[in-house]
């Protein structure tokens, strides 16, 4: 009985969202996005899209989201808004952070990204425009991924702060006393793997189109960079 009621609630909610969506004006960016997506499908293989496409999305978004906070640190007018004014950042620290990021991104994360294609093939995850989910379904699945990842992160993050293991792994992430956006993925390689696992759990459980991979990584990067700056 409870299951039937839940299904009924979700069905009603879905119909309500679809009705609201039908009242909204047509998105002027949809057609250009559709053309760009189909161009990508026609000119690149699934392996190239899943691997190099995902890498480009991650790198471009990560450093794009970091850029404003990075620049603000060295603009005199913006320094008055800095909370920890007694701990100014230096170019040396930024360069140190950047080098570790490059190692983590290309030596730890890239090998994992290379498995994306095989994941989509094994689970028959579609790439085509026709089966791309509507924005509200995509948003709902991203929310589900966020709940799963946040739960994983909370408990594993607490574990990494345990006094017996903190100095071996998580201490690296806290080397900078005044956090800044680019530091979000500055971490020990083991921490990158441990906490990064939470990102993929939601994808494994909820992914119904390759676009979810890129939508979820966009939201996750925006959130983690924002909380570090």
CSV table of N, CA and C in Angstrom, one decimal, residues 6 95-96 106 114 117 126 162 173-175 182:
chain,number,residue,atom,x,y,z
A,6,UNK,N,3.5,5.9,-2.8
A,6,UNK,CA,4.7,6.6,-3.2
A,6,UNK,C,4.7,6.8,-4.7
A,95,UNK,N,51.2,28.2,-7.0
A,95,UNK,CA,51.9,27.3,-7.9
A,95,UNK,C,52.1,25.9,-7.3
A,96,UNK,N,52.3,25.8,-6.0
A,96,UNK,CA,52.4,24.5,-5.3
A,96,UNK,C,51.1,23.8,-5.4
A,106,UNK,N,45.7,14.3,-13.7
A,106,UNK,CA,46.1,13.5,-14.8
A,106,UNK,C,46.7,12.1,-14.4
A,114,UNK,N,39.0,7.3,-17.9
A,114,UNK,CA,39.2,6.4,-19.0
A,114,UNK,C,38.2,5.2,-18.9
A,117,UNK,N,33.9,5.2,-20.6
A,117,UNK,CA,33.4,4.6,-21.9
A,117,UNK,C,32.9,3.2,-21.6
A,126,UNK,N,22.8,5.6,-23.0
A,126,UNK,CA,22.7,6.3,-24.3
A,126,UNK,C,23.5,7.6,-24.4
A,162,UNK,N,40.2,11.2,11.8
A,162,UNK,CA,40.6,10.4,13.0
A,162,UNK,C,42.1,10.6,13.3
A,173,UNK,N,45.4,18.1,2.8
A,173,UNK,CA,44.4,19.0,2.3
A,173,UNK,C,44.3,20.3,3.2
A,174,UNK,N,44.8,20.2,4.4
A,174,UNK,CA,44.7,21.3,5.3
A,174,UNK,C,46.1,22.0,5.4
A,175,UNK,N,46.9,21.8,4.5
A,175,UNK,CA,48.2,22.5,4.5
A,175,UNK,C,48.0,24.1,4.4
A,182,UNK,N,40.9,27.0,-5.6
A,182,UNK,CA,41.7,26.0,-6.3
A,182,UNK,C,42.1,24.9,-5.4
